[in-house]
Coordinates of C-alpha atoms in Angstrom, one line a residue:
M9 CA 151.3 42.0 168.2
C10 CA 152.6 42.1 172.0
G11 CA 152.7 40.4 175.1
L12 CA 150.7 40.7 178.2
A13 CA 151.1 39.9 182.0
G14 CA 149.5 40.5 185.2
W15 CA 147.2 39.3 187.7
F16 CA 143.8 39.7 189.6
G17 CA 143.8 39.5 193.2
S18 CA 145.0 41.0 196.4
G19 CA 147.9 40.5 198.6
V20 CA 150.3 42.8 196.5
S21 CA 151.0 46.4 197.4
P22 CA 150.9 49.0 194.6
D23 CA 154.6 49.8 195.1
A24 CA 155.6 45.9 195.3
G25 CA 153.1 45.2 192.5
H26 CA 154.7 47.6 190.0
A27 CA 158.1 46.1 190.4
L28 CA 156.7 42.6 190.2
A29 CA 154.7 43.4 187.0
Q30 CA 157.9 44.9 185.5
R31 CA 159.7 41.6 186.5
M32 CA 157.0 39.7 184.8
L33 CA 157.3 41.8 181.6
D34 CA 161.3 41.3 181.6
Q35 CA 160.7 37.8 180.8
I36 CA 158.7 38.4 177.9
A37 CA 160.2 41.6 176.6
H38 CA 161.1 40.0 173.2
R39 CA 157.5 40.1 172.4
G40 CA 157.3 43.7 172.4
P41 CA 160.3 45.8 171.3
D42 CA 158.5 49.0 170.8
G43 CA 157.3 49.8 174.4
R44 CA 155.9 48.7 177.7
G45 CA 153.6 49.8 180.2
V46 CA 152.0 48.7 183.7
A47 CA 148.8 49.8 185.2
C48 CA 147.7 49.2 188.8
L49 CA 144.0 48.6 189.2
P50 CA 141.8 50.5 191.7
D51 CA 142.4 49.5 195.4
A52 CA 145.2 47.3 194.2
T53 CA 142.8 44.5 192.9
G54 CA 145.4 43.6 190.4
F55 CA 147.8 44.7 187.8
L56 CA 147.8 44.8 184.1
G57 CA 151.3 44.7 182.1
H58 CA 152.1 45.0 178.4
V59 CA 155.0 44.9 175.9
R60 CA 154.2 46.3 172.4
L61 CA 155.1 45.5 168.9
A62 CA 153.4 48.4 166.9
I63 CA 151.7 47.5 164.2
I64 CA 148.4 49.5 164.0
D65 CA 148.2 53.3 165.2
P66 CA 152.0 53.2 166.4
E67 CA 151.6 56.5 168.0
G68 CA 148.2 56.0 169.7
G69 CA 148.0 52.5 170.6
Q70 CA 150.1 52.4 173.6
Q71 CA 149.0 49.8 176.6
P72 CA 147.7 49.1 179.2
M73 CA 144.9 51.4 177.8
W74 CA 142.3 53.4 180.0
S75 CA 138.9 54.6 179.2
A76 CA 138.6 58.0 179.0
D77 CA 137.0 58.1 182.5
E78 CA 139.9 55.8 183.8
R79 CA 137.3 53.4 185.1
C80 CA 138.1 50.6 182.6
A81 CA 141.4 49.2 181.4
I82 CA 142.8 46.4 178.9
T83 CA 146.0 44.8 177.7
F84 CA 145.6 43.1 174.6
N85 CA 147.9 41.0 172.5
G86 CA 146.8 40.3 168.9
E87 CA 145.1 42.0 165.9
I88 CA 141.4 42.7 165.1
Y89 CA 141.0 42.5 161.3
N90 CA 137.6 44.1 161.3
Y91 CA 138.2 46.7 163.9
Q92 CA 137.6 49.8 161.4
S93 CA 133.9 48.7 160.7
L94 CA 133.4 48.2 164.4
R95 CA 134.9 51.4 165.1
D96 CA 132.6 53.1 162.6
E97 CA 129.6 51.5 164.6
L98 CA 130.9 52.8 167.8
V99 CA 131.2 56.3 166.5
R100 CA 127.8 56.2 165.0
D101 CA 126.5 55.1 168.4
G102 CA 128.1 58.2 170.1
A103 CA 131.4 56.9 171.3
A104 CA 134.2 59.5 171.4
L105 CA 137.3 57.5 170.5
R106 CA 140.8 59.0 171.1
T107 CA 142.8 56.7 169.0
H108 CA 142.6 54.7 165.7
S109 CA 143.9 51.6 167.4
D110 CA 142.0 48.3 167.4
T111 CA 142.8 48.1 171.2
E112 CA 140.5 51.0 172.0
V113 CA 137.7 49.4 169.9
V114 CA 138.0 46.2 171.9
L115 CA 138.0 48.3 175.1
E116 CA 135.0 50.2 174.3
L117 CA 133.0 47.4 173.1
L118 CA 133.8 45.2 176.3
R119 CA 132.7 48.2 178.3
R120 CA 129.5 48.5 176.6
E121 CA 128.5 44.8 175.8
G122 CA 130.6 42.7 178.1
A123 CA 131.8 39.3 177.0
S124 CA 129.2 39.1 174.3
A125 CA 131.3 41.5 172.4
L126 CA 134.0 38.9 171.8
G127 CA 132.1 37.0 169.2
K128 CA 132.3 40.2 166.9
L129 CA 136.0 40.2 166.8
R130 CA 137.5 38.8 163.7
G131 CA 141.1 38.1 164.4
M132 CA 143.7 36.7 166.8
F133 CA 143.7 37.9 170.3
A134 CA 144.4 37.3 174.1
L135 CA 143.1 40.1 176.4
A136 CA 142.9 40.9 180.0
F137 CA 140.1 43.6 180.8
W138 CA 139.2 45.2 184.0
N139 CA 135.7 46.7 184.3
G140 CA 135.8 49.3 187.1
D141 CA 132.0 49.9 186.8
S142 CA 131.3 46.3 188.0
G143 CA 134.6 45.2 189.7
V144 CA 134.7 42.4 187.3
G145 CA 138.1 41.1 185.5
L146 CA 137.8 39.4 182.2
L147 CA 140.3 37.2 180.4
A148 CA 139.8 36.0 176.8
R149 CA 141.2 34.0 173.9
D150 CA 140.3 34.0 170.3
A151 CA 138.0 31.3 168.9
L152 CA 140.6 29.3 167.0
G153 CA 143.5 29.6 169.7
I154 CA 145.9 31.5 167.6
K155 CA 147.2 33.5 170.6
P156 CA 148.2 32.1 174.0
L157 CA 147.1 32.8 177.4
F158 CA 148.7 30.9 180.2
L159 CA 147.1 30.9 183.7
R160 CA 148.4 30.1 187.2
R161 CA 146.3 30.2 190.5
D162 CA 147.2 30.6 194.1
S163 CA 145.3 31.4 197.2
Q164 CA 145.3 35.0 196.6
C165 CA 145.7 35.7 192.8
L166 CA 144.9 34.8 189.4
W167 CA 148.1 35.5 187.3
F168 CA 148.0 35.4 183.7
A169 CA 150.7 36.0 180.8
S170 CA 151.4 35.4 177.1
E171 CA 154.1 33.0 178.1
A172 CA 154.5 30.9 181.1
K173 CA 158.0 32.1 181.7
A174 CA 156.6 35.4 183.0
F175 CA 155.3 33.4 186.2
F176 CA 158.9 33.1 187.3
A177 CA 158.8 36.4 188.6
I178 CA 156.0 35.3 191.3
P179 CA 157.6 35.5 194.7
G180 CA 158.1 31.9 196.3
W181 CA 157.1 30.0 193.3
R182 CA 159.5 27.1 192.2
P183 CA 159.2 26.0 188.6
E184 CA 158.6 22.1 188.4
L185 CA 158.2 19.6 185.7
D186 CA 154.7 18.0 185.3
A187 CA 155.7 14.3 184.4
A188 CA 152.3 13.7 183.1
Q189 CA 152.4 16.4 180.5
L190 CA 155.8 15.4 179.5
H191 CA 154.6 11.9 178.9
L192 CA 151.8 13.2 176.7
L193 CA 154.3 15.4 174.7
L194 CA 156.4 12.3 174.0
N195 CA 153.5 10.6 172.6
M196 CA 151.8 13.2 170.6
R197 CA 155.1 15.4 170.1
Y198 CA 153.2 18.7 171.1
P199 CA 152.2 19.8 174.4
A200 CA 148.8 18.1 174.6
G201 CA 146.0 20.0 176.1
G202 CA 148.1 23.2 175.7
S203 CA 149.4 23.5 179.3
G204 CA 153.1 23.1 178.6
L205 CA 155.3 21.2 181.0
L206 CA 155.1 23.3 184.2
R207 CA 153.3 22.0 186.8
G208 CA 150.5 24.3 188.1
V209 CA 150.3 26.2 184.9
S210 CA 147.4 25.9 182.4
Q211 CA 146.0 27.8 179.5
L212 CA 142.5 29.5 178.8
A213 CA 141.0 27.3 176.2
P214 CA 140.5 28.9 172.5
G215 CA 137.0 30.6 172.4
T216 CA 136.4 31.0 176.1
Y217 CA 136.6 33.9 178.5
L218 CA 137.1 33.9 182.2
E219 CA 135.2 36.3 184.6
W220 CA 136.9 37.0 188.0
T221 CA 135.1 38.7 190.7
S222 CA 136.5 39.0 194.3
G223 CA 138.5 35.8 193.9
R224 CA 135.6 33.7 192.5
Q225 CA 135.9 32.9 188.6
H226 CA 133.7 31.4 186.1
V227 CA 134.7 30.0 182.6
R228 CA 132.4 30.3 179.7
Q229 CA 132.5 29.9 175.8
F230 CA 131.6 33.0 173.6
D231 CA 129.8 32.7 170.3
V232 CA 131.5 33.5 167.1
Q233 CA 129.9 35.7 164.5
T234 CA 131.0 34.7 161.2
P235 CA 129.3 37.1 158.5
C236 CA 131.3 36.3 155.7
P237 CA 130.5 38.4 152.9
V238 CA 130.8 35.7 149.9
A239 CA 128.9 32.7 149.3
A240 CA 130.1 29.4 150.8
T241 CA 130.6 28.1 147.2
D242 CA 132.8 30.9 146.1
L243 CA 135.9 29.7 147.7
H244 CA 138.3 31.9 145.6
D245 CA 136.3 35.1 146.9
A246 CA 136.3 33.9 150.5
I247 CA 140.1 33.3 150.5
F248 CA 140.8 36.8 149.0
D249 CA 138.4 38.1 151.7
A250 CA 140.5 36.7 154.3
V251 CA 143.8 37.9 152.9
R252 CA 142.3 41.4 152.5
A253 CA 141.3 41.2 156.2
H254 CA 144.8 40.0 157.3
L255 CA 146.6 42.8 155.2
V256 CA 145.2 45.5 157.7
A257 CA 148.2 47.2 159.2
D258 CA 149.9 50.5 159.5
V259 CA 153.2 48.8 158.5
P260 CA 154.2 46.8 155.2
V261 CA 153.0 43.3 155.3
A262 CA 155.2 40.5 153.8
C263 CA 154.7 36.8 153.2
Y264 CA 156.3 33.3 153.9
L265 CA 156.5 31.7 150.4
S266 CA 157.1 27.9 150.2
G267 CA 157.1 26.0 146.7
G268 CA 153.7 24.9 147.5
L269 CA 150.2 25.6 146.9
D270 CA 148.9 27.0 150.1
S271 CA 151.4 29.9 150.7
G272 CA 151.5 30.3 146.8
I273 CA 147.7 31.2 147.0
I274 CA 148.2 33.4 150.0
T275 CA 151.2 35.2 148.4
H276 CA 149.2 35.6 145.1
A277 CA 146.1 37.2 147.1
A278 CA 148.4 39.5 149.0
A279 CA 150.3 40.7 145.8
K280 CA 146.9 41.5 144.0
L281 CA 145.4 43.2 147.1
A282 CA 148.4 45.1 149.1
E283 CA 148.9 48.8 148.3
Q284 CA 152.8 48.1 148.3
R285 CA 154.9 45.8 146.7
I286 CA 155.1 42.3 148.5
T287 CA 158.1 40.8 149.9
S288 CA 158.3 37.0 150.5
F289 CA 160.6 34.6 152.3
T290 CA 161.7 31.1 152.1
M291 CA 164.0 28.6 153.6
N292 CA 166.2 26.1 151.7
V293 CA 164.5 23.2 153.8
G294 CA 161.8 20.6 153.0
D295 CA 161.0 17.1 151.8
D296 CA 161.3 18.3 148.2
P297 CA 165.0 19.0 147.2
A298 CA 163.4 21.6 144.6
E299 CA 161.6 23.3 147.5
L300 CA 164.0 26.5 147.2
A301 CA 163.9 26.4 143.1
N302 CA 160.0 26.1 143.2
A303 CA 159.6 29.1 145.5
R304 CA 161.8 31.1 143.5
E305 CA 160.0 30.1 140.3
T306 CA 156.4 31.2 142.2
A307 CA 158.0 34.5 143.2
R308 CA 159.1 35.2 139.7
W309 CA 155.7 34.6 138.4
L310 CA 154.0 36.6 141.1
G311 CA 156.5 39.3 140.2
I312 CA 157.8 40.1 143.8
D313 CA 160.7 40.4 145.7
H314 CA 162.0 37.2 147.2
F315 CA 164.6 36.2 149.6
A316 CA 165.7 32.9 150.7
G317 CA 168.0 31.3 153.4
D318 CA 169.8 28.5 154.7
L319 CA 170.2 27.1 158.3
A320 CA 173.1 28.1 160.0
P321 CA 175.4 25.5 161.7
V322 CA 173.3 24.3 164.7
G323 CA 174.9 24.5 168.1
T324 CA 173.7 24.5 171.9
E325 CA 173.2 28.3 171.7
I326 CA 170.6 27.8 169.0
L327 CA 168.7 24.9 170.6
D328 CA 168.8 26.7 174.1
W329 CA 167.1 29.7 172.5
L330 CA 164.3 27.6 170.9
L331 CA 163.6 25.7 174.1
W332 CA 163.6 28.9 176.1
H333 CA 160.9 30.6 173.8
L334 CA 159.0 27.5 172.9
E335 CA 158.9 26.5 176.6
V336 CA 158.6 22.7 175.5
P337 CA 160.8 20.3 173.5
K338 CA 159.6 20.2 169.7
I339 CA 160.4 18.9 166.6
N340 CA 160.9 20.9 163.4
A341 CA 160.9 24.1 165.1
L342 CA 164.2 25.0 164.1
Q343 CA 163.2 25.7 160.4
S344 CA 160.4 27.8 161.5
A345 CA 162.6 29.8 163.5
A346 CA 165.0 30.5 160.9
V347 CA 162.4 31.8 158.3
A348 CA 160.9 34.0 161.1
Q349 CA 164.5 35.3 161.6
L350 CA 165.1 35.8 157.9
A351 CA 161.9 37.8 157.5
A352 CA 162.1 39.7 160.8
G353 CA 165.5 41.3 159.4
Q354 CA 163.1 43.3 156.7
S355 CA 159.6 43.2 158.0
K356 CA 157.3 43.3 161.1
V357 CA 154.3 41.2 159.6
C358 CA 154.3 38.2 157.5
L359 CA 151.3 36.2 156.1
S360 CA 151.7 32.5 156.3
G361 CA 150.0 29.6 154.5
L362 CA 149.6 27.6 157.8
G363 CA 146.3 25.9 158.2
G364 CA 145.7 25.2 154.6
D365 CA 146.3 21.5 154.7
E366 CA 144.4 21.5 158.1
L367 CA 141.5 23.3 156.8
F368 CA 141.5 21.5 153.3
L369 CA 142.8 17.9 154.3
G370 CA 145.8 18.2 152.5
Y371 CA 148.0 15.7 154.4
R372 CA 149.0 12.2 153.5
A373 CA 148.0 11.0 156.9
H374 CA 144.4 11.9 155.8
A375 CA 144.4 9.6 152.8
H376 CA 146.1 6.9 155.0
L377 CA 143.2 6.8 157.4
A378 CA 140.7 6.9 154.7
R379 CA 142.6 3.7 153.1
W380 CA 142.7 2.1 156.7
S381 CA 138.7 2.9 157.0
Q382 CA 138.1 1.2 153.6
A383 CA 140.3 -1.8 154.1
G384 CA 138.5 -2.4 157.5
R385 CA 135.2 -2.3 155.9
L386 CA 136.2 -4.8 153.2
L387 CA 137.8 -7.4 155.4
G388 CA 134.9 -7.0 158.0
P389 CA 135.7 -9.5 161.0
L390 CA 138.8 -10.7 159.4
A391 CA 140.5 -7.3 160.1
R392 CA 141.3 -7.7 163.6
P393 CA 143.0 -11.3 163.2
V394 CA 144.8 -10.2 160.0
G395 CA 146.0 -7.1 161.4
R396 CA 147.3 -8.8 164.7
I397 CA 149.1 -11.4 163.1
A398 CA 150.9 -8.9 160.5
A399 CA 151.7 -6.6 163.4
G400 CA 153.4 -9.2 165.3
L401 CA 155.7 -10.5 162.5
L402 CA 156.6 -6.9 161.5
A403 CA 157.4 -5.9 165.0
R404 CA 160.3 -8.3 165.1
H405 CA 161.9 -6.5 162.4
H406 CA 161.0 -2.8 162.7
G407 CA 160.6 -2.4 166.6
G408 CA 157.8 -0.1 167.9
F409 CA 157.9 2.7 165.5
G410 CA 158.1 0.7 162.2
E411 CA 155.6 2.1 159.7
A412 CA 154.6 -1.3 158.4
G413 CA 153.8 -2.5 162.1
R414 CA 151.8 0.4 162.8
A415 CA 149.7 0.1 159.7
A416 CA 149.0 -3.7 160.6
S417 CA 148.0 -2.5 164.1
M418 CA 145.9 0.0 162.8
L419 CA 144.2 -2.7 160.6
A420 CA 143.7 -4.8 163.8
H421 CA 141.7 -1.7 165.2
A422 CA 139.2 -1.3 162.3
R423 CA 136.4 -0.7 164.9
Q424 CA 138.3 2.0 166.8
P425 CA 139.1 4.9 164.8
A426 CA 140.6 7.1 167.6
Y427 CA 142.9 4.3 168.7
A428 CA 143.8 3.8 164.9
Y429 CA 144.3 7.5 164.5
G430 CA 146.7 7.3 167.4
L431 CA 148.7 4.7 165.9
L432 CA 148.8 6.6 162.5
R433 CA 150.4 9.5 164.6
N434 CA 152.9 7.2 166.4
V435 CA 151.2 7.1 169.9
W436 CA 153.3 4.3 171.5
D437 CA 152.0 4.4 175.0
G438 CA 151.5 0.8 176.9
S439 CA 152.9 -0.7 179.9
L440 CA 155.8 -2.5 178.1
P441 CA 157.1 0.8 176.1
R442 CA 157.0 2.7 179.4
E443 CA 159.2 0.1 180.9
S444 CA 161.5 0.3 178.0
I445 CA 161.6 3.9 177.6
Y446 CA 161.3 5.6 180.9
G447 CA 163.7 6.1 183.8
P448 CA 162.6 6.1 187.7
R449 CA 161.5 9.8 187.7
M450 CA 158.9 9.1 185.1
L451 CA 157.8 5.5 186.3
D452 CA 157.4 6.9 189.8
Q453 CA 154.6 9.2 188.5
P454 CA 151.1 8.7 187.6
L455 CA 150.9 9.0 183.8
P456 CA 147.7 9.3 181.8
D457 CA 146.9 6.8 178.9
A458 CA 147.7 8.8 175.7
Q459 CA 145.3 6.7 173.7
A460 CA 142.7 7.4 176.3
W461 CA 143.4 11.0 176.1
I462 CA 142.6 11.1 172.3
A463 CA 139.4 8.9 172.8
E464 CA 138.1 11.4 175.4
R465 CA 138.5 14.3 172.6
W466 CA 137.5 12.4 169.5
P467 CA 134.3 13.4 167.9
E468 CA 132.7 10.1 167.5
E469 CA 129.7 11.5 165.7
L470 CA 131.9 12.0 162.5
D471 CA 133.3 9.6 160.0
P472 CA 137.0 8.9 160.8
V473 CA 138.5 11.2 158.3
A474 CA 136.2 14.1 159.4
A475 CA 136.8 13.1 162.9
M476 CA 140.5 13.2 162.6
A477 CA 140.6 16.8 160.7
T478 CA 138.1 18.0 163.6
F479 CA 140.5 16.3 166.4
E480 CA 143.6 18.1 164.8
W481 CA 142.0 21.3 164.2
R482 CA 141.2 21.7 167.9
N483 CA 144.3 20.1 169.3
K484 CA 147.2 19.7 167.0
M485 CA 146.6 23.0 165.1
V486 CA 146.5 25.0 168.3
D487 CA 149.0 23.4 170.6
D488 CA 151.4 22.3 168.0
L489 CA 151.5 24.6 164.8
L490 CA 150.0 27.7 166.0
W491 CA 152.1 27.5 169.4
Q492 CA 155.3 27.0 167.5
E493 CA 154.4 29.8 165.1
D494 CA 153.8 32.3 167.8
R495 CA 156.7 31.6 169.9
V496 CA 159.6 31.8 167.2
S497 CA 158.1 34.7 165.5
M498 CA 157.6 36.6 168.6
G499 CA 161.1 35.5 169.6
V500 CA 162.7 37.6 166.9
G501 CA 160.0 40.7 166.9
L502 CA 157.9 39.4 164.2
E503 CA 154.1 39.1 163.9
V504 CA 152.9 36.3 161.8
R505 CA 149.2 36.0 160.6
V506 CA 147.4 32.9 159.2
P507 CA 144.7 33.8 156.9
F508 CA 143.7 30.1 156.4
V509 CA 143.1 30.0 160.3
D510 CA 140.0 32.5 160.3
S511 CA 136.7 31.9 161.4
W512 CA 134.9 33.6 158.7
L513 CA 136.8 31.5 156.0
V514 CA 136.4 28.2 158.0
A515 CA 132.5 29.1 157.9
A516 CA 132.6 29.8 154.2
A517 CA 134.8 26.6 153.5
G518 CA 132.3 24.5 155.5
W519 CA 133.3 22.7 158.7
P520 CA 133.5 19.9 160.0
P521 CA 134.6 18.6 156.4
Q522 CA 132.2 16.5 154.4
D523 CA 134.2 16.0 151.4
R524 CA 137.1 13.8 152.7
P525 CA 140.6 14.0 151.4
G526 CA 139.3 15.3 148.1
R527 CA 138.8 18.6 149.8
K528 CA 142.2 20.0 148.7
N529 CA 140.9 19.5 144.9
R530 CA 138.2 22.3 146.0
L531 CA 141.0 24.7 146.7
R532 CA 143.0 23.9 143.3
A533 CA 139.6 24.2 141.4
A534 CA 139.0 27.5 143.0
F535 CA 142.3 29.1 141.7
A536 CA 142.4 27.0 138.4
N537 CA 141.8 30.0 136.4
T538 CA 144.3 32.2 138.2
L539 CA 147.3 30.1 139.0
P540 CA 149.7 28.3 136.7
A541 CA 149.5 24.5 136.5
H542 CA 153.0 24.1 137.8
L543 CA 152.1 25.7 141.2
L544 CA 148.6 24.0 141.2
N545 CA 149.7 20.6 140.7
R546 CA 152.8 20.4 142.9
P547 CA 152.7 17.5 145.2
K548 CA 152.8 18.1 148.8
S549 CA 156.3 18.8 150.5
G550 CA 156.5 18.9 154.1
F551 CA 158.6 21.8 155.9
Q552 CA 160.5 19.6 157.7
L553 CA 164.2 18.1 158.0
D554 CA 165.2 14.9 156.7
I555 CA 166.2 13.8 160.3
A556 CA 168.0 10.5 159.3
A557 CA 170.2 12.3 157.0
N558 CA 170.8 15.4 159.2
L559 CA 171.1 13.7 162.7
D560 CA 174.6 13.4 163.0
H561 CA 175.4 16.3 160.7
L562 CA 173.2 18.9 162.7
F563 CA 172.7 17.4 166.2
G564 CA 175.6 14.8 166.7
P565 CA 177.6 16.5 169.2
I566 CA 174.7 17.8 171.0
L567 CA 173.0 14.5 171.5
A568 CA 176.4 12.9 172.8
D569 CA 176.5 15.7 175.4
W570 CA 172.8 16.1 176.6
L571 CA 172.1 12.2 176.3
S572 CA 175.4 11.3 178.0
P573 CA 175.4 8.4 180.5
E574 CA 176.0 11.0 183.3
R575 CA 173.1 13.1 182.3
V576 CA 170.7 10.1 181.8
H577 CA 171.5 8.9 185.3
R578 CA 171.4 12.5 186.9
H579 CA 168.0 13.3 185.4
G580 CA 166.4 10.0 185.7
L581 CA 163.9 10.6 183.1
F582 CA 164.8 7.9 180.5
N583 CA 166.1 4.2 180.4
P584 CA 169.9 4.3 179.6
S585 CA 169.7 1.2 177.6
F586 CA 166.9 2.5 175.6
V587 CA 168.9 5.7 174.7
T588 CA 172.0 3.8 174.0
R589 CA 170.1 1.4 171.7
L590 CA 168.7 4.4 169.9
L591 CA 171.8 6.2 169.4
A592 CA 173.3 3.2 167.9
L593 CA 170.8 2.7 165.1
E594 CA 171.5 2.8 161.4
R595 CA 170.9 6.2 160.0
R596 CA 167.9 5.1 157.9
R597 CA 164.6 6.8 157.0
A598 CA 162.7 3.9 158.5
H599 CA 164.1 4.8 161.9
R600 CA 162.9 8.5 161.7
W601 CA 160.4 8.3 164.8
H602 CA 163.4 6.7 166.8
F603 CA 165.5 9.8 165.9
F604 CA 162.6 12.1 166.8
M605 CA 162.6 10.4 170.3
L606 CA 166.3 10.9 170.5
L607 CA 165.9 14.6 170.0
L608 CA 162.8 15.1 172.3
M609 CA 164.7 13.1 175.0
A610 CA 167.9 15.5 174.5
L611 CA 165.6 18.7 174.7
S612 CA 163.7 17.2 177.8
H613 CA 166.9 17.0 179.6
R614 CA 168.1 20.5 178.8
W615 CA 164.4 21.7 179.5
L616 CA 165.0 20.3 183.1
E617 CA 168.1 22.4 183.1
L618 CA 166.8 25.7 181.7
F619 CA 163.5 25.6 183.4
E620 CA 163.6 23.6 186.5
Q621 CA 167.3 24.1 187.5
A622 CA 167.4 27.7 186.5
A623 CA 170.6 27.5 184.1
A624 CA 171.0 30.9 182.6
P625 CA 168.6 31.3 179.7
P626 CA 169.5 32.9 176.3
R627 CA 168.7 36.6 176.1
H628 CA 169.3 37.1 172.3
A629 CA 168.7 35.2 169.2
P630 CA 171.7 33.6 167.6
P631 CA 172.0 33.4 164.0
I632 CA 169.6 30.6 162.9
A633 CA 169.2 31.6 159.1
R634 CA 171.9 32.6 156.7
V635 CA 170.7 34.6 153.6
L636 CA 171.2 32.9 150.3
P637 CA 172.4 34.9 147.1

């Protein structure tokens, strides 16, 4: 696991290019504490840069890596779990490989087969490859979007990097907020579309590659091969196969372990399959107050070493560090960063249960949408007027973010599943809310319709629950959960692997999902004979803070500072009266969406100061987690 940066294009001399590439790598040095390198492409047609966290072949896998004849080069971020079998095929075909790294396997495959080789790779990756034989540069990102790859184009160069902050080194570029992207983020609570908040910066879409030739570029999808060695009906063995693949490493592998089912399954499989004793990590955070006790109980049953932590006091230095690494305001990143820091103290690699609820429809929201769909069918033409009347009455008591009011509004849109889904996920966009929430800087910009953004990407051919799962797998999974997991783990020099987010397992589990919310029962049934009932039957518990109970305790002084009248006026993003009204709300769970908005607004102010106004960024992670006895 590493970080990459560089560019294809002319206009930068070799001497200036080396210095510029090093400055780009300085911005992402946290991703690779074990080494760095820079390669100048022939005729100064670009540079490849790399910082390394050594996991596979620590001695021989240095990058950027050149082919034996120094005609082709690659910089690669990620892990290829089937690299050994691909390596064996290459050797049988006569390849003389010099290392035992997955990087060289990818390099040789791309040289021999071009972009068609990408579909063979089982794993997570973002890469830049230069083919000196054809004069073609290639950028690619894994099929499920686990690893990031940011792009910026100008008249002479195509710039690329694992994190957008690397572009700060580009001469003459001034970072600027993209108001349209902030608007979508405040509605979706993640960087919708994957671009982040910097104007002119985008990401290569998952499962695509970009070919660059003499300034011309073409983006295409690649076909993914999923030769899962077990039958689709044997879910237990398919999950074990995924975990076995994700254990490939030349360093010990540990696990995140909550009190729930998904991480329990992953840790159980890892404990059975790993050659060394497994260590697990958890945080004393979650919806269930027994989360820590449940995790410890699971660890005892598995017979593994277990370490637990608690959140350290939250100060501005922690939130500055989070913002700098995430590059966007985010909710619930604090606890993910804490468990990553806890694990990084002892491990380089951790397996996570992330993706289990997305793949097997384990969220309460899936059941809510199923009930909405059923209610709409039962009420027929009455659904719209009943829902509108109820929504109007409830809005007087709960405001724009009240759950009961949103449920009624969903009923009023019984024939519009994409719109109802937006309401379920608390999308609030509309002319009146904009005027209530925004200040002049936002209101002066053309902003997209957040509900229309969802509708454009909604798979209409599927039933509402399957469509929701598919939409979130393509969007929320990539640009919320995986984005967050990559940034907070890389910020502390830890590689997190996600066996549930595996192309081969997704194919074995069946996708798009046809079994609706009961799909999670398939997962329980698959492990009914191997896991204890107390683990199988635990209710879903979110890994999140009780924001109403912790708002003042954790964030009170920060909110008062970052949402002060002076800052609200100076930045011009938000309406002062709206900020004042939310700050005065009673700290009740019914207002948690209001409090999420408060945090996002405060973090947006600080984002402006760190990224647009060049406040000094934090260089080292402050203590986020405290080890519990």
